[in-house]
Every structure is written in C-alpha cells, then in structure tokens.
Tab-separated table of C-alpha atoms in Angstrom:
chain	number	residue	atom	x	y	z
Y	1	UNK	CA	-133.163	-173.479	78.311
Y	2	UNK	CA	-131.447	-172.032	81.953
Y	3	UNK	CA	-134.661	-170.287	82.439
Y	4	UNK	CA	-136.703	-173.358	81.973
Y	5	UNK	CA	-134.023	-175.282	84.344
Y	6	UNK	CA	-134.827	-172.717	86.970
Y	7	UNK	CA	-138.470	-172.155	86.599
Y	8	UNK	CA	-138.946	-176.045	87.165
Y	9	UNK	CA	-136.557	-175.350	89.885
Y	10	UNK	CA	-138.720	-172.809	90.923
Y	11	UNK	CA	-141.890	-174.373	90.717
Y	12	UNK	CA	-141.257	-177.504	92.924
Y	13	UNK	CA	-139.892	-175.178	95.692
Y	14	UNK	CA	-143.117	-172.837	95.368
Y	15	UNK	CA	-145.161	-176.279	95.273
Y	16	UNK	CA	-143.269	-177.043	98.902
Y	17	UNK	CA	-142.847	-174.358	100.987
Y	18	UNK	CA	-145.234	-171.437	99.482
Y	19	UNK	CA	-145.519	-167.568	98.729
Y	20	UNK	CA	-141.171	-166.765	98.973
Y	21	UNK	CA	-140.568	-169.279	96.271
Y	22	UNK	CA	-143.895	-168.840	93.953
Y	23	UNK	CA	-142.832	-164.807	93.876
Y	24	UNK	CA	-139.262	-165.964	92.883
Y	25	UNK	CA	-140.786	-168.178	89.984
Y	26	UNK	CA	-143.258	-165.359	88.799
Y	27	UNK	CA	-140.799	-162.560	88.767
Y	28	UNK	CA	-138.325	-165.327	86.849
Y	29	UNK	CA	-141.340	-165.607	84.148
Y	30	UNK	CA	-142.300	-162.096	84.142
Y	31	UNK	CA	-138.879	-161.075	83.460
Y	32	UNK	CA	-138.505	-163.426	80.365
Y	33	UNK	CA	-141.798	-161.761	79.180
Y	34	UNK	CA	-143.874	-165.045	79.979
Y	35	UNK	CA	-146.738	-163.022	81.400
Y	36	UNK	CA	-149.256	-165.736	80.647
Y	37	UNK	CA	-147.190	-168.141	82.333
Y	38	UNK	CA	-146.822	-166.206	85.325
Y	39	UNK	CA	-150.295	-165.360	85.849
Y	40	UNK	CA	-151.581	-168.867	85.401
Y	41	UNK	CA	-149.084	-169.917	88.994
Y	42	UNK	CA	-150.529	-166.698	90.538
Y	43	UNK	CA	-153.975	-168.354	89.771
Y	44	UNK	CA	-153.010	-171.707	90.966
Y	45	UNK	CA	-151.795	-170.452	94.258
Y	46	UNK	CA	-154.954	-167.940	95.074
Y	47	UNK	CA	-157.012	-171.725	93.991
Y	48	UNK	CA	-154.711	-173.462	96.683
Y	49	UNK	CA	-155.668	-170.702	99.161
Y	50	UNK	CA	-151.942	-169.447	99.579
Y	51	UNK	CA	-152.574	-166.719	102.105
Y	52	UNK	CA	-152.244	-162.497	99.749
Y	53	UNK	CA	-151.178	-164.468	96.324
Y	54	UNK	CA	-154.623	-162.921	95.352
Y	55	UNK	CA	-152.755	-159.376	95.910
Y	56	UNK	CA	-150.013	-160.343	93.969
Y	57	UNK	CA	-152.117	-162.075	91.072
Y	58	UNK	CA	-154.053	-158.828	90.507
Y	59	UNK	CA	-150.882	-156.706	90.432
Y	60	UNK	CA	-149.969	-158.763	87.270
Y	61	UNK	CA	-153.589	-158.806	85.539
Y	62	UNK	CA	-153.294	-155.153	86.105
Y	63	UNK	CA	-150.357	-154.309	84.534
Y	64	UNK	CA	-151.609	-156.614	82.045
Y	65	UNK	CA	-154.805	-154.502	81.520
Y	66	UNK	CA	-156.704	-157.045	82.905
Y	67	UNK	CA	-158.176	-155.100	85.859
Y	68	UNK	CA	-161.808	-156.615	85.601
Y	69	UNK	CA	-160.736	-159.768	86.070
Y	70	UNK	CA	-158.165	-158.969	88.770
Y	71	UNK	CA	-161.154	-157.657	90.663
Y	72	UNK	CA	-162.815	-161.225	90.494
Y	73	UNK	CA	-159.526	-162.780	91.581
Y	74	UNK	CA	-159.579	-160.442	94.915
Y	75	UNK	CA	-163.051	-160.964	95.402
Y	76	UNK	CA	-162.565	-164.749	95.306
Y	77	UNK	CA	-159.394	-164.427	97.601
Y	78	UNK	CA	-161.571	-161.976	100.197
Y	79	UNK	CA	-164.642	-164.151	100.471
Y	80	UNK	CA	-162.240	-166.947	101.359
Y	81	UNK	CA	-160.602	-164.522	104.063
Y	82	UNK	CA	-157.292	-163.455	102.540
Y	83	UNK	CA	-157.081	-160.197	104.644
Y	84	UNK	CA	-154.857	-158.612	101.981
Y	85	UNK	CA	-157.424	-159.275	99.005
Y	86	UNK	CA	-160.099	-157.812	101.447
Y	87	UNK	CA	-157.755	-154.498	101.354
Y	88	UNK	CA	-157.061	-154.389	97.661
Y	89	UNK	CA	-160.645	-155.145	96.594
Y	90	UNK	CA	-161.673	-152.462	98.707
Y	91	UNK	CA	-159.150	-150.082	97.356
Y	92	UNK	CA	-160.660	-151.258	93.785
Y	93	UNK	CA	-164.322	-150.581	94.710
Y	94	UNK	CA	-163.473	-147.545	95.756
Y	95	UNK	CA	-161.701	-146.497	92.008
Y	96	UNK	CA	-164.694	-147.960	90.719
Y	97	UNK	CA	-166.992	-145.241	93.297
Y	98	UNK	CA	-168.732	-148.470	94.849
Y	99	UNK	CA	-168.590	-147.035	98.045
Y	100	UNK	CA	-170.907	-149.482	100.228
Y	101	UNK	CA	-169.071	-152.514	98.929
Y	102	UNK	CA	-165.551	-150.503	99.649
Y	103	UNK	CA	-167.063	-150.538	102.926
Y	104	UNK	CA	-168.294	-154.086	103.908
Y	105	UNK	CA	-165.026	-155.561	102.908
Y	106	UNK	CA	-162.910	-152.442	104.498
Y	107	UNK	CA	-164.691	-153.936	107.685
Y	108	UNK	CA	-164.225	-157.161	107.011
Y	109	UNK	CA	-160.222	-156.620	106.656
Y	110	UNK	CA	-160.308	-154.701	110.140
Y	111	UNK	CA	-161.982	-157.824	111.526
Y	112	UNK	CA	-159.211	-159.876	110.836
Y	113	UNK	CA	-156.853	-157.373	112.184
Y	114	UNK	CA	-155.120	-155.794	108.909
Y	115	UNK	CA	-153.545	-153.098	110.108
Y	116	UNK	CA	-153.275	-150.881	106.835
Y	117	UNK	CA	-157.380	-151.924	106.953
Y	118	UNK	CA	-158.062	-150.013	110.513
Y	119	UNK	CA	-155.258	-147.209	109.224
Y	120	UNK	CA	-157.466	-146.719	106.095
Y	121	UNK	CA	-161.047	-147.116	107.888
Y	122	UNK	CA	-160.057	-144.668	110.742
Y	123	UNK	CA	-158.627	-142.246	108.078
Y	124	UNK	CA	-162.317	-142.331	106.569
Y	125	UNK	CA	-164.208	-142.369	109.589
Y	126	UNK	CA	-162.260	-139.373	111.020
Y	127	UNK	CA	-163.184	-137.373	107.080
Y	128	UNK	CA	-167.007	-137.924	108.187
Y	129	UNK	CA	-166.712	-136.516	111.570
Y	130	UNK	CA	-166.912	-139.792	113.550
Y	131	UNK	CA	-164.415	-139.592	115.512
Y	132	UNK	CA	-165.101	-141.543	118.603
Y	133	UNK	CA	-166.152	-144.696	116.289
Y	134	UNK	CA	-162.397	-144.255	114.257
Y	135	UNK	CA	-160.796	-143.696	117.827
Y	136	UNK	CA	-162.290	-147.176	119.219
Y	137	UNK	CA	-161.194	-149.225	115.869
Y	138	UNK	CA	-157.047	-147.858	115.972
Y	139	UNK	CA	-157.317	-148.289	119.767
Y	140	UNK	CA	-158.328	-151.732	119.469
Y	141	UNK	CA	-154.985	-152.474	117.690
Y	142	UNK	CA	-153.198	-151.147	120.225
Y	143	UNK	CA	-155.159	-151.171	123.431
Y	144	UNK	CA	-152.390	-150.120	125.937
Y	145	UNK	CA	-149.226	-150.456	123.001
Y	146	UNK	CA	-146.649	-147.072	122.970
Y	147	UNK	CA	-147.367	-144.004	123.051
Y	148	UNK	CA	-146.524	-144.026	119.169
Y	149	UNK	CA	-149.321	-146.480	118.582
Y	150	UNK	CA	-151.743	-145.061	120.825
Y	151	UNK	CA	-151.450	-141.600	120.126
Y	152	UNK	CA	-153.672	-141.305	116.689
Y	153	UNK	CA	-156.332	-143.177	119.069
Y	154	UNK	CA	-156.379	-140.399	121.452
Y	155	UNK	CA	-156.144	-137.362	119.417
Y	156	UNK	CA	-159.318	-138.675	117.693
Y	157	UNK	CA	-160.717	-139.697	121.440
Y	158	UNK	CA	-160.341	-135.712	122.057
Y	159	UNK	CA	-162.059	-134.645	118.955
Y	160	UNK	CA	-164.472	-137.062	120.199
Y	161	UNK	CA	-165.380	-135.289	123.051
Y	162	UNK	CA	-164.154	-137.664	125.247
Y	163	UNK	CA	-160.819	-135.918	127.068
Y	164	UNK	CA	-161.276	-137.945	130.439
Y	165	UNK	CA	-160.373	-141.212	129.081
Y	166	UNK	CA	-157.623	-139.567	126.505
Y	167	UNK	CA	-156.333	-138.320	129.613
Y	168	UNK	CA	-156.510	-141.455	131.206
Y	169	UNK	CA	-154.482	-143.386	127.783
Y	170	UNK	CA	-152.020	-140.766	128.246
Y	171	UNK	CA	-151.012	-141.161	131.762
Y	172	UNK	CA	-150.839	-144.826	131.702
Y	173	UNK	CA	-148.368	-143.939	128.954
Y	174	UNK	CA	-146.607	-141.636	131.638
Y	175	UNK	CA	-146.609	-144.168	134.017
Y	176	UNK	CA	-145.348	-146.974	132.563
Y	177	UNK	CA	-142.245	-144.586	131.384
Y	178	UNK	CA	-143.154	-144.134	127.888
Y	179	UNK	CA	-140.919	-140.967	127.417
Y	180	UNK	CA	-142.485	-139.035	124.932
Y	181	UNK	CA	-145.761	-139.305	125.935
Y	182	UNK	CA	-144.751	-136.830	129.032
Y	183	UNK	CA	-144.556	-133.813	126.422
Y	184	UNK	CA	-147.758	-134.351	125.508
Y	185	UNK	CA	-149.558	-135.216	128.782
Y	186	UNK	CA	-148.189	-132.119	130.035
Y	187	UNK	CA	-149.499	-130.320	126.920
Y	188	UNK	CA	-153.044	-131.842	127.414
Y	189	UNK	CA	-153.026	-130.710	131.057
C-alpha cells in the first residue's frame, strides 16, 4: 500500500515537472519488482518526447531481455532528435556490426552537439587514419576552449599534417595564460 501511496505520488510529480521525478517513480517500481509497470512510464515519457527517457527506457527493456525492442524505442527517440537515443542506438548498431547506420546517427548526435558523440566519432575517425577530419569535429566543440579541451584537437591536427595551425592553437593557448599549455608549446617548438 506505501508503495502505491508514493508511486501516485510519484507519478503526478513526473507528470509536472519531468525526467528527475519519472526516474524516481521507475526506480520506486523497479525496486518492488514491477518491471512492467516501470517500463510502460518509460514508454509514456519517450511518447511525450521527454528529452534521453528513450536512453533510460532501453536500459530497462535490456535488462529485461528485451533488446530488440529497446532498439525500436531509441530509434523512435533519435528520429525525433533525442541526442542521447542518437548515441545509444548507435552504440547498438554497432553490437549488431551495422556499421553505416552506426554511422549516420553517430553524425547525427555530433550535429546536435553530444559531446560523448564527437568523443566517440573522433576516436573512430582517428582508427582509420583521418585525422585532420576527427581534428576539425573535437575542435569544433571547443574552438578556442582550454588547453585541456583543445589539446586532443591538435595532437590529431599534427598527425594531420597540419603543424602550422597546431602551432598556432597552441600559442593562443600561451597567450591567453593557459599554464599548461606552455610545456607543450615549448615541446612542439
């Protein structure tokens, strides 16, 4: 009966203010083993376009062994530009070895600025050798950002080929008294 009190409670304060208060009420119902009940808000939420519930949804319907339809649920969630499903149904397509799909909606997710999307892309850019291509997608993240954010940008701009304007993201580093990027300005020099 208390959990039924507080998964009502739980629902109308999902049904008002979103994603905090929908995870509360689906982790309440997955912990009293009411898996079906759980999924069926995740589904409602990815339906109301409630911005990664589509991640969360096919979290659940995998650990439900579920997995082909958690791939629908993504793919629903991605086409309607959920950056997060974009991700995790390109992760999935990937398992599957659907690498041109993986791909498209890898590219997609860097469109719309994911950051763990141009992290991932540039990681598999970099594997086939094109490096200046991966260098241009993590720079645009972080065109002139710290030397921390810059620097995987520039090491791939210098296996590029292209050491004049790695030079040149370096210095402005320097310049604008970004500390540790004089260690390794004086290295590349």
């Amino acid at each position: 009966m208390a959990l039924d009190r507080a998964a009502e409670w739980a629902r109308r304060a999902a049904a008002g203010s979103g994603l905090d208060a929908r995870i509360q009420l689906c982790q309440l119902l997955e912990q009293a083993g009411r898996l079906d009940e759980a999924i069926k808000e995740w589904q409602s939420a990815v339906r109301a376009g409630e911005h990664h519930a589509a991640s969360h949804l096919a979290e659940l319907l995998d650990r439900a062994g579920r997995s082909a339809e958690a791939g629908q649920w993504l793919g629903m969630a991605a086409e309607k530009g959920d950056s997060k499903a974009m991700l995790g149904l390109a992760t999935r397509l990937v398992r599957d070895g659907d690498e041109a799909q993986a791909d498209h909606w890898l590219k997609h997710a860097v469109d719309a600025n994911d950051l763990e999307a141009m992290r991932l892309l540039t990681v598999n850019l970099e594997k086939e050798g094109r490096y200046e291509e991966a260098a241009r997608i993590w720079l645009s993240a972080a065109p002139w950002g710290s030397y921390r954010e810059l620097y995987p940008g520039i090491r791939l701009l210098r296996k590029a080929g292209k050491t004049e304007e790695a030079e040149n993201r370096l210095r402005h580093a320097f310049e604008t008294h970004r500390r540790a990027s004089e260690t390794r300005l004086a290295a590349f020099l």
